[in-house]
mmCIF file of C-alpha atoms in Angstrom:
data_model
loop_
_atom_site.group_PDB
_atom_site.id
_atom_site.type_symbol
_atom_site.label_atom_id
_atom_site.label_comp_id
_atom_site.label_asym_id
_atom_site.label_seq_id
_atom_site.Cartn_x
_atom_site.Cartn_y
_atom_site.Cartn_z
ATOM 1 C CA MET A 1 69.387 2.049 -30.354
ATOM 2 C CA ASN A 2 67.200 4.375 -28.308
ATOM 3 C CA LEU A 3 64.660 2.032 -26.708
ATOM 4 C CA THR A 4 64.546 1.744 -22.924
ATOM 5 C CA THR A 5 64.834 -1.663 -21.243
ATOM 6 C CA GLN A 6 61.103 -1.661 -20.661
ATOM 7 C CA GLN A 7 60.320 -0.841 -24.297
ATOM 8 C CA LEU A 8 62.733 -3.532 -25.419
ATOM 9 C CA LEU A 9 60.988 -6.109 -23.200
ATOM 10 C CA LEU A 10 57.650 -5.013 -24.614
ATOM 11 C CA ALA A 11 59.011 -5.210 -28.174
ATOM 12 C CA ILE A 12 60.185 -8.797 -27.677
ATOM 13 C CA ALA A 13 57.000 -9.841 -25.844
ATOM 14 C CA GLY A 14 54.922 -8.482 -28.736
ATOM 15 C CA MET A 15 57.060 -10.267 -31.329
ATOM 16 C CA LEU A 16 56.697 -13.497 -29.327
ATOM 17 C CA ALA A 17 52.919 -13.114 -29.135
ATOM 18 C CA VAL A 18 52.552 -12.343 -32.853
ATOM 19 C CA THR A 19 54.885 -15.126 -34.027
ATOM 20 C CA TYR A 20 53.617 -17.803 -31.650
ATOM 21 C CA GLY A 21 50.042 -16.823 -32.452
ATOM 22 C CA ILE A 22 50.689 -17.403 -36.158
ATOM 23 C CA ARG A 23 52.370 -20.753 -35.511
ATOM 24 C CA LEU A 24 49.576 -21.898 -33.184
ATOM 25 C CA SER A 25 46.844 -20.774 -35.570
ATOM 26 C CA PHE A 26 46.053 -23.974 -37.423
ATOM 27 C CA LEU A 27 47.898 -26.541 -35.325
ATOM 28 C CA VAL A 28 45.908 -25.663 -32.212
ATOM 29 C CA PHE A 29 42.850 -23.718 -33.416
ATOM 30 C CA GLY A 30 42.676 -25.229 -36.902
ATOM 31 C CA HIS A 31 39.113 -26.479 -36.902
ATOM 32 C CA ARG A 32 37.857 -22.874 -36.808
ATOM 33 C CA LEU A 33 40.126 -21.394 -39.495
ATOM 34 C CA ALA A 34 40.487 -21.324 -43.266
ATOM 35 C CA PHE A 35 43.502 -20.046 -45.172
ATOM 36 C CA PRO A 36 42.318 -17.924 -48.115
ATOM 37 C CA HIS A 37 43.952 -18.679 -51.452
ATOM 38 C CA TRP A 38 44.795 -15.038 -52.296
ATOM 39 C CA LEU A 39 46.645 -14.713 -48.985
ATOM 40 C CA GLU A 40 48.650 -17.846 -49.739
ATOM 41 C CA ARG A 41 49.671 -16.399 -53.119
ATOM 42 C CA SER A 42 50.584 -13.026 -51.631
ATOM 43 C CA LEU A 43 53.019 -14.682 -49.204
ATOM 44 C CA ARG A 44 55.294 -15.495 -52.119
ATOM 45 C CA TYR A 45 56.128 -11.794 -52.511
ATOM 46 C CA VAL A 46 56.611 -10.893 -48.858
ATOM 47 C CA PRO A 47 60.322 -11.787 -48.438
ATOM 48 C CA ALA A 48 61.436 -10.014 -51.629
ATOM 49 C CA ALA A 49 59.283 -6.949 -50.892
ATOM 50 C CA VAL A 50 60.279 -6.549 -47.235
ATOM 51 C CA LEU A 51 63.981 -7.257 -47.712
ATOM 52 C CA THR A 52 64.271 -4.983 -50.761
ATOM 53 C CA ALA A 53 62.440 -2.248 -48.864
ATOM 54 C CA LEU A 54 65.107 -2.536 -46.162
ATOM 55 C CA ILE A 55 68.078 -2.694 -48.537
ATOM 56 C CA VAL A 56 67.340 0.089 -51.037
ATOM 57 C CA PRO A 57 67.301 3.095 -48.669
ATOM 58 C CA MET A 58 70.433 1.793 -46.908
ATOM 59 C CA ALA A 59 72.318 1.254 -50.171
ATOM 60 C CA LEU A 60 71.219 4.423 -51.999
ATOM 61 C CA ALA A 61 70.875 6.828 -49.071
ATOM 62 C CA PRO A 62 72.966 5.542 -46.144
ATOM 63 C CA GLN A 63 73.054 8.969 -44.467
ATOM 64 C CA GLY A 64 69.468 9.910 -45.318
ATOM 65 C CA ASP A 65 70.089 11.805 -48.574
ATOM 66 C CA ILE A 66 70.374 9.975 -51.879
ATOM 67 C CA ALA A 67 74.096 9.405 -52.459
ATOM 68 C CA LEU A 68 74.835 8.279 -56.008
ATOM 69 C CA ASN A 69 78.528 9.086 -55.705
ATOM 70 C CA LEU A 70 81.891 7.409 -55.345
ATOM 71 C CA SER A 71 82.101 7.931 -51.598
ATOM 72 C CA ASN A 72 79.077 5.683 -50.996
ATOM 73 C CA ALA A 73 80.656 2.238 -50.566
ATOM 74 C CA TYR A 74 77.288 0.662 -49.659
ATOM 75 C CA LEU A 75 76.117 0.808 -53.264
ATOM 76 C CA PRO A 76 78.940 -1.150 -54.988
ATOM 77 C CA GLY A 77 79.043 -3.587 -52.051
ATOM 78 C CA THR A 78 75.301 -4.281 -52.235
ATOM 79 C CA VAL A 79 75.363 -4.630 -56.010
ATOM 80 C CA ALA A 80 78.303 -7.061 -55.740
ATOM 81 C CA ALA A 81 76.510 -9.207 -53.153
ATOM 82 C CA GLY A 82 73.326 -9.229 -55.242
ATOM 83 C CA VAL A 83 75.050 -10.086 -58.524
ATOM 84 C CA LEU A 84 77.117 -12.860 -56.914
ATOM 85 C CA ALA A 85 74.013 -14.382 -55.297
ATOM 86 C CA PHE A 86 72.042 -14.109 -58.537
ATOM 87 C CA TYR A 87 74.619 -16.052 -60.549
ATOM 88 C CA THR A 88 76.019 -18.506 -57.955
ATOM 89 C CA ARG A 89 73.081 -18.932 -55.506
ATOM 90 C CA GLN A 90 75.742 -19.236 -52.777
ATOM 91 C CA THR A 91 74.478 -16.946 -50.014
ATOM 92 C CA LEU A 92 77.594 -17.006 -47.870
ATOM 93 C CA LEU A 93 79.921 -16.481 -50.839
ATOM 94 C CA ALA A 94 77.800 -13.514 -51.946
ATOM 95 C CA ILE A 95 77.899 -11.915 -48.479
ATOM 96 C CA ILE A 96 81.668 -12.279 -48.260
ATOM 97 C CA GLY A 97 82.118 -11.000 -51.835
ATOM 98 C CA GLY A 98 79.938 -7.989 -51.085
ATOM 99 C CA PHE A 99 81.979 -7.306 -47.973
ATOM 100 C CA VAL A 100 85.260 -7.487 -49.892
ATOM 101 C CA VAL A 101 84.017 -4.964 -52.475
ATOM 102 C CA TYR A 102 82.656 -2.710 -49.728
ATOM 103 C CA GLY A 103 85.893 -2.886 -47.733
ATOM 104 C CA LEU A 104 88.144 -2.309 -50.733
ATOM 105 C CA TRP A 105 85.990 0.620 -51.870
ATOM 106 C CA ARG A 106 86.242 2.315 -48.480
ATOM 107 C CA TRP A 107 89.965 1.624 -48.279
ATOM 108 C CA LEU A 108 90.703 2.931 -51.784
ATOM 109 C CA LEU A 109 88.556 6.075 -51.676
ATOM 110 C CA MET B 1 67.078 -47.980 -28.019
ATOM 111 C CA SER B 2 63.352 -47.418 -27.801
ATOM 112 C CA ASP B 3 61.388 -46.517 -30.908
ATOM 113 C CA ARG B 4 60.829 -43.010 -29.526
ATOM 114 C CA VAL B 5 64.522 -42.279 -29.141
ATOM 115 C CA THR B 6 65.246 -43.751 -32.575
ATOM 116 C CA ALA B 7 62.619 -41.488 -34.154
ATOM 117 C CA LEU B 8 63.854 -38.454 -32.188
ATOM 118 C CA LEU B 9 67.419 -39.012 -33.359
ATOM 119 C CA ALA B 10 66.294 -39.642 -36.940
ATOM 120 C CA GLY B 11 64.497 -36.284 -36.934
ATOM 121 C CA SER B 12 67.610 -34.510 -35.633
ATOM 122 C CA ARG B 13 69.870 -36.312 -38.100
ATOM 123 C CA ASP B 14 67.709 -35.456 -41.124
ATOM 124 C CA THR B 15 67.823 -31.803 -40.044
ATOM 125 C CA ILE B 16 71.647 -31.611 -40.045
ATOM 126 C CA PRO B 17 71.892 -29.913 -43.486
ATOM 127 C CA MET B 18 69.472 -27.241 -42.231
ATOM 128 C CA LEU B 19 71.547 -26.784 -39.067
ATOM 129 C CA VAL B 20 74.631 -26.102 -41.175
ATOM 130 C CA GLY B 21 72.677 -23.652 -43.342
ATOM 131 C CA ALA B 22 71.295 -21.748 -40.359
ATOM 132 C CA ALA B 23 74.624 -21.507 -38.483
ATOM 133 C CA PRO B 24 76.153 -18.507 -40.322
ATOM 134 C CA PHE B 25 72.867 -16.604 -40.029
ATOM 135 C CA GLY B 26 72.795 -17.222 -36.288
ATOM 136 C CA VAL B 27 76.304 -15.833 -35.939
ATOM 137 C CA ILE B 28 75.562 -12.837 -38.194
ATOM 138 C CA PHE B 29 72.349 -12.132 -36.288
ATOM 139 C CA GLY B 30 74.078 -12.159 -32.891
ATOM 140 C CA THR B 31 76.974 -10.021 -34.083
ATOM 141 C CA LEU B 32 74.743 -7.514 -35.889
ATOM 142 C CA ALA B 33 72.413 -7.101 -32.935
ATOM 143 C CA ILE B 34 75.326 -6.303 -30.612
ATOM 144 C CA ALA B 35 76.855 -3.942 -33.195
ATOM 145 C CA SER B 36 73.473 -2.167 -33.484
ATOM 146 C CA GLY B 37 73.543 -1.455 -29.749
ATOM 147 C CA ILE B 38 70.976 -4.070 -28.717
ATOM 148 C CA PRO B 39 71.925 -5.515 -25.294
ATOM 149 C CA ALA B 40 73.133 -9.131 -25.131
ATOM 150 C CA TRP B 41 70.156 -10.244 -23.010
ATOM 151 C CA ALA B 42 67.683 -8.890 -25.586
ATOM 152 C CA THR B 43 69.603 -10.500 -28.457
ATOM 153 C CA LEU B 44 69.495 -13.893 -26.723
ATOM 154 C CA ALA B 45 65.836 -13.366 -25.796
ATOM 155 C CA LEU B 46 64.933 -12.701 -29.440
ATOM 156 C CA SER B 47 66.449 -16.052 -30.453
ATOM 157 C CA ALA B 48 65.020 -17.937 -27.471
ATOM 158 C CA LEU B 49 61.487 -16.485 -27.490
ATOM 159 C CA VAL B 50 60.758 -15.349 -31.056
ATOM 160 C CA PHE B 51 62.885 -18.002 -32.803
ATOM 161 C CA ALA B 52 62.214 -16.786 -36.356
ATOM 162 C CA GLY B 53 65.403 -15.776 -38.179
ATOM 163 C CA SER B 54 64.151 -13.393 -40.864
ATOM 164 C CA SER B 55 61.934 -11.440 -38.471
ATOM 165 C CA GLN B 56 64.827 -11.245 -35.987
ATOM 166 C CA PHE B 57 67.045 -9.681 -38.681
ATOM 167 C CA VAL B 58 64.331 -7.221 -39.614
ATOM 168 C CA ALA B 59 63.846 -6.412 -35.916
ATOM 169 C CA VAL B 60 67.545 -5.584 -35.529
ATOM 170 C CA GLY B 61 67.304 -3.131 -38.427
ATOM 171 C CA LEU B 62 64.116 -1.568 -37.068
ATOM 172 C CA ILE B 63 65.055 -1.425 -33.370
ATOM 173 C CA GLY B 64 68.480 -0.024 -34.278
ATOM 174 C CA GLY B 65 66.776 2.671 -36.373
ATOM 175 C CA GLY B 66 64.243 3.710 -33.729
ATOM 176 C CA VAL B 67 60.905 2.177 -34.637
ATOM 177 C CA ALA B 68 57.424 2.519 -33.160
ATOM 178 C CA LEU B 69 56.481 -0.782 -31.521
ATOM 179 C CA PRO B 70 53.215 -1.280 -33.467
ATOM 180 C CA VAL B 71 55.196 -1.001 -36.725
ATOM 181 C CA LEU B 72 57.698 -3.571 -35.426
ATOM 182 C CA TRP B 73 54.895 -5.968 -34.505
ATOM 183 C CA LEU B 74 53.056 -5.456 -37.796
ATOM 184 C CA THR B 75 56.272 -6.104 -39.738
ATOM 185 C CA THR B 76 56.867 -9.239 -37.652
ATOM 186 C CA PHE B 77 53.350 -10.366 -38.488
ATOM 187 C CA VAL B 78 53.842 -9.863 -42.226
ATOM 188 C CA VAL B 79 57.286 -11.490 -42.299
ATOM 189 C CA ASN B 80 56.169 -14.518 -40.250
ATOM 190 C CA LEU B 81 52.723 -15.021 -41.756
ATOM 191 C CA ARG B 82 54.055 -17.866 -43.920
ATOM 192 C CA HIS B 83 54.197 -19.971 -40.744
ATOM 193 C CA ALA B 84 50.388 -20.031 -40.758
ATOM 194 C CA LEU B 85 50.632 -21.869 -44.064
ATOM 195 C CA TYR B 86 52.982 -24.441 -42.509
ATOM 196 C CA SER B 87 50.687 -24.700 -39.508
ATOM 197 C CA ALA B 88 47.752 -25.406 -41.827
ATOM 198 C CA THR B 89 49.711 -27.916 -43.935
ATOM 199 C CA LEU B 90 50.843 -29.904 -40.893
ATOM 200 C CA LEU B 91 47.452 -29.884 -39.168
ATOM 201 C CA PRO B 92 46.218 -33.143 -40.774
ATOM 202 C CA HIS B 93 49.326 -34.863 -39.375
ATOM 203 C CA ALA B 94 48.837 -33.382 -35.903
ATOM 204 C CA ARG B 95 45.096 -33.782 -35.386
ATOM 205 C CA HIS B 96 45.558 -36.967 -33.358
ATOM 206 C CA LEU B 97 48.209 -35.422 -31.061
ATOM 207 C CA PRO B 98 47.219 -34.168 -27.610
ATOM 208 C CA ALA B 99 47.480 -30.424 -26.892
ATOM 209 C CA ARG B 100 50.656 -30.912 -24.820
ATOM 210 C CA TRP B 101 52.350 -31.967 -28.078
ATOM 211 C CA ARG B 102 50.781 -29.441 -30.414
ATOM 212 C CA TRP B 103 51.552 -26.309 -28.360
ATOM 213 C CA PRO B 104 55.322 -26.864 -28.150
ATOM 214 C CA LEU B 105 55.609 -28.237 -31.708
ATOM 215 C CA ALA B 106 53.853 -25.076 -32.925
ATOM 216 C CA PHE B 107 56.332 -22.887 -31.033
ATOM 217 C CA TRP B 108 59.261 -24.584 -32.802
ATOM 218 C CA LEU B 109 57.767 -24.411 -36.297
ATOM 219 C CA THR B 110 60.345 -23.026 -38.755
ATOM 220 C CA ASP B 111 60.915 -23.135 -42.523
ATOM 221 C CA GLU B 112 63.556 -25.806 -41.991
ATOM 222 C CA THR B 113 61.641 -28.122 -39.651
ATOM 223 C CA PHE B 114 58.570 -27.756 -41.849
ATOM 224 C CA ALA B 115 60.535 -28.857 -44.908
ATOM 225 C CA VAL B 116 62.059 -31.902 -43.174
ATOM 226 C CA VAL B 117 59.006 -33.031 -41.197
ATOM 227 C CA GLU B 118 56.303 -32.480 -43.801
ATOM 228 C CA HIS B 119 58.239 -34.708 -46.189
ATOM 229 C CA ARG B 120 58.618 -37.506 -43.636
ATOM 230 C CA LEU B 121 54.975 -37.391 -42.439
ATOM 231 C CA ARG B 122 53.702 -37.434 -46.018
ATOM 232 C CA GLU B 123 55.892 -40.446 -46.892
ATOM 233 C CA HIS B 124 55.588 -42.526 -43.718
ATOM 234 C CA GLY B 125 52.252 -41.530 -42.220
ATOM 235 C CA ASP B 126 51.709 -39.826 -38.895
ATOM 236 C CA ASP B 127 52.018 -42.326 -36.047
ATOM 237 C CA MET B 128 53.614 -41.460 -32.688
ATOM 238 C CA ALA B 129 57.059 -42.124 -34.200
ATOM 239 C CA GLY B 130 56.285 -39.232 -36.582
ATOM 240 C CA ALA B 131 55.638 -36.964 -33.607
ATOM 241 C CA TRP B 132 58.959 -37.915 -32.000
ATOM 242 C CA TYR B 133 60.688 -37.347 -35.351
ATOM 243 C CA TRP B 134 59.091 -33.877 -35.517
ATOM 244 C CA LEU B 135 60.232 -33.165 -31.954
ATOM 245 C CA GLY B 136 63.785 -34.249 -32.823
ATOM 246 C CA SER B 137 63.953 -31.887 -35.786
ATOM 247 C CA SER B 138 62.455 -29.042 -33.702
ATOM 248 C CA LEU B 139 64.872 -29.452 -30.801
ATOM 249 C CA ALA B 140 67.883 -29.689 -33.118
ATOM 250 C CA MET B 141 66.930 -26.437 -34.908
ATOM 251 C CA TYR B 142 66.198 -24.667 -31.632
ATOM 252 C CA LEU B 143 69.406 -25.640 -29.809
ATOM 253 C CA ASN B 144 71.452 -24.935 -32.957
ATOM 254 C CA TRP B 145 69.979 -21.430 -33.311
ATOM 255 C CA GLN B 146 70.631 -20.593 -29.627
ATOM 256 C CA LEU B 147 74.207 -21.853 -29.873
ATOM 257 C CA TRP B 148 75.106 -19.799 -32.960
ATOM 258 C CA THR B 149 73.353 -16.728 -31.582
ATOM 259 C CA ILE B 150 75.555 -16.974 -28.467
ATOM 260 C CA ALA B 151 78.619 -17.348 -30.714
ATOM 261 C CA GLY B 152 77.558 -14.202 -32.593
ATOM 262 C CA VAL B 153 76.975 -12.254 -29.373
ATOM 263 C CA LEU B 154 80.426 -13.258 -28.098
ATOM 264 C CA LEU B 155 81.976 -12.220 -31.406
ATOM 265 C CA GLY B 156 80.145 -8.885 -31.315
ATOM 266 C CA LYS B 157 81.247 -8.293 -27.729
ATOM 267 C CA SER B 158 84.893 -9.219 -28.321
ATOM 268 C CA VAL B 159 85.310 -6.888 -31.297
ATOM 269 C CA PRO B 160 84.137 -3.474 -30.067
ATOM 270 C CA GLY B 161 83.374 -0.848 -32.676
ATOM 271 C CA LEU B 162 82.159 -3.408 -35.225
ATOM 272 C CA ALA B 163 79.579 -0.871 -36.378
ATOM 273 C CA GLU B 164 82.360 1.545 -37.392
ATOM 274 C CA LEU B 165 84.102 -1.295 -39.218
ATOM 275 C CA GLY B 166 81.026 -1.431 -41.427
ATOM 276 C CA LEU B 167 79.215 -4.344 -39.881
ATOM 277 C CA ASP B 168 75.958 -2.535 -40.529
ATOM 278 C CA PHE B 169 76.787 -3.282 -44.152
ATOM 279 C CA ALA B 170 76.636 -7.011 -43.352
ATOM 280 C CA MET B 171 72.864 -6.790 -43.002
ATOM 281 C CA VAL B 172 72.451 -5.114 -46.386
ATOM 282 C CA ALA B 173 74.739 -7.716 -47.983
ATOM 283 C CA THR B 174 72.866 -10.587 -46.279
ATOM 284 C CA PHE B 175 69.469 -9.366 -47.465
ATOM 285 C CA ALA B 176 70.738 -8.675 -50.988
ATOM 286 C CA ALA B 177 72.167 -12.210 -51.154
ATOM 287 C CA ILE B 178 68.844 -13.708 -50.041
ATOM 288 C CA VAL B 179 66.687 -11.654 -52.412
ATOM 289 C CA ALA B 180 68.754 -11.636 -55.613
ATOM 290 C CA PRO B 181 68.214 -15.284 -56.686
ATOM 291 C CA GLN B 182 64.430 -14.832 -56.349
ATOM 292 C CA LEU B 183 64.444 -12.006 -58.907
ATOM 293 C CA ARG B 184 64.511 -14.506 -61.783
ATOM 294 C CA GLN B 185 60.723 -14.679 -61.488
ATOM 295 C CA ARG B 186 59.180 -11.627 -63.174
ATOM 296 C CA PRO B 187 56.400 -10.960 -60.607
ATOM 297 C CA VAL B 188 58.942 -11.148 -57.769
ATOM 298 C CA LEU B 189 61.213 -8.741 -59.663
ATOM 299 C CA LEU B 190 58.341 -6.283 -60.008
ATOM 300 C CA ALA B 191 57.458 -6.697 -56.314
ATOM 301 C CA ALA B 192 61.053 -5.909 -55.365
ATOM 302 C CA LEU B 193 61.309 -2.897 -57.715
ATOM 303 C CA LEU B 194 58.076 -1.395 -56.385
ATOM 304 C CA ALA B 195 58.959 -2.060 -52.753
ATOM 305 C CA GLY B 196 62.440 -0.576 -53.197
ATOM 306 C CA THR B 197 61.134 2.559 -54.931
ATOM 307 C CA VAL B 198 58.419 3.204 -52.350
ATOM 308 C CA ALA B 199 60.874 2.560 -49.495
ATOM 309 C CA LEU B 200 63.317 5.075 -50.965
ATOM 310 C CA LEU B 201 60.659 7.747 -51.516
ATOM 311 C CA ALA B 202 59.051 7.183 -48.100
ATOM 312 C CA ARG B 203 62.292 6.837 -46.118
ATOM 313 C CA HIS B 204 61.719 10.045 -44.143
ATOM 314 C CA LEU B 205 58.330 8.953 -42.781
ATOM 315 C CA PRO B 206 58.448 8.528 -38.997
ATOM 316 C CA TYR B 207 58.595 5.184 -37.161
ATOM 317 C CA LYS B 208 59.776 3.318 -40.279
ATOM 318 C CA LEU B 209 56.216 3.457 -41.618
ATOM 319 C CA GLY B 210 57.709 3.607 -45.104
ATOM 320 C CA LEU B 211 58.691 -0.046 -44.716
ATOM 321 C CA MET B 212 55.055 -1.119 -44.300
ATOM 322 C CA LEU B 213 53.946 1.001 -47.258
ATOM 323 C CA ALA B 214 56.755 -0.423 -49.385
ATOM 324 C CA ALA B 215 55.983 -4.021 -48.409
ATOM 325 C CA LEU B 216 52.290 -3.557 -49.236
ATOM 326 C CA ALA B 217 53.086 -1.910 -52.582
ATOM 327 C CA GLY B 218 55.515 -4.714 -53.445
ATOM 328 C CA VAL B 219 53.132 -7.544 -52.565
ATOM 329 C CA ALA B 220 50.250 -5.867 -54.426
ATOM 330 C CA GLY B 221 52.487 -5.315 -57.469
ATOM 331 C CA GLY B 222 53.660 -8.927 -57.452
ATOM 332 C CA MET B 223 50.103 -10.267 -57.326
ATOM 333 C CA LEU B 224 49.004 -7.928 -60.093
ATOM 334 C CA ALA B 225 51.933 -8.999 -62.289
ATOM 335 C CA GLU B 226 51.114 -12.644 -61.606
ATOM 336 C CA ARG B 227 47.517 -12.086 -62.646
ATOM 337 C CA LEU B 228 48.537 -10.216 -65.821
ATOM 338 C CA ALA B 229 51.046 -12.944 -66.725
ATOM 339 C CA ALA B 230 48.385 -15.632 -66.172
ATOM 340 C CA GLY B 231 46.008 -13.657 -68.425
ATOM 341 C CA THR B 232 48.611 -13.488 -71.203
ATOM 342 C CA VAL B 233 49.255 -17.230 -71.020
ATOM 343 C CA ALA B 234 45.521 -17.958 -71.112
ATOM 344 C CA GLU B 235 45.123 -15.757 -74.199
ATOM 345 C CA GLU B 236 48.022 -17.445 -75.953
ATOM 346 C CA GLN B 237 46.600 -20.861 -75.196
ATOM 347 C CA ALA B 238 43.094 -19.898 -76.314
#
């Protein structure tokens, strides 16, 4: 982390303003707003898009360069967590399973 | 017990399953933030003032990786925009409430409280008891989230060097576990594939701008796929 205390305060204040603004939007200023249908539909894809965009570079290129090799424990760990979640829908189980694979991989190699 | 207290407690009680579900994420958030080098006060402030789990996780990843503040705020906006939908859905049930109710209830709006409260207000109508029920659910979620964040911070503090132990992997595993079940839907799968590819290709762009590009590409791809799929169904039915 390389933000100063002041930048960190500003970061949090901005996140508060943005998030609270969204939550206040209709409940407090509702009579002047309309929620467009296309925007409502697009929201369905936001979590998958944002989270995948965060995961993929970390799993495939943890040090910055693409690392499709045995020494990259992030990849098998991430795949394990994803596969477990896909088939069981148990988030916590999938996280722990992913961690076990990641830990074993690092320990073995 | 007065009707208000009864309604308040009912709202808290009906939220208990959500409290249990949120607990591990609160702990993971607190621990991860500390392991990423974010000070304890800022970690607690994120939970107390932003109070939006997914955007807090994303913020840990971005702040830890050195992000430009406008990109952080824009990402927060995109990740939390769904709350506007909740805000709009609950408005008919809140119209009669004075502003001193609506401002705090809006602050505490989460996926979980929305799910619990919207159901109750739709079934039982929106009298004052409904407002106290809503408040009960909100307060339960809020206190629960603060408590588990503190637990996570304490855990992060008591085990120094968690980052070297691979705790940064916990975030990747958490996100993968959240996303994977959603990939059963074809348009979501396409959104994820596009977002992942763009994020990988654009990973060297400064200030984590690649994340915004990837998110936009993913959402656009998902909507396009949805439209194409709808077109195919319409043709088959014609």
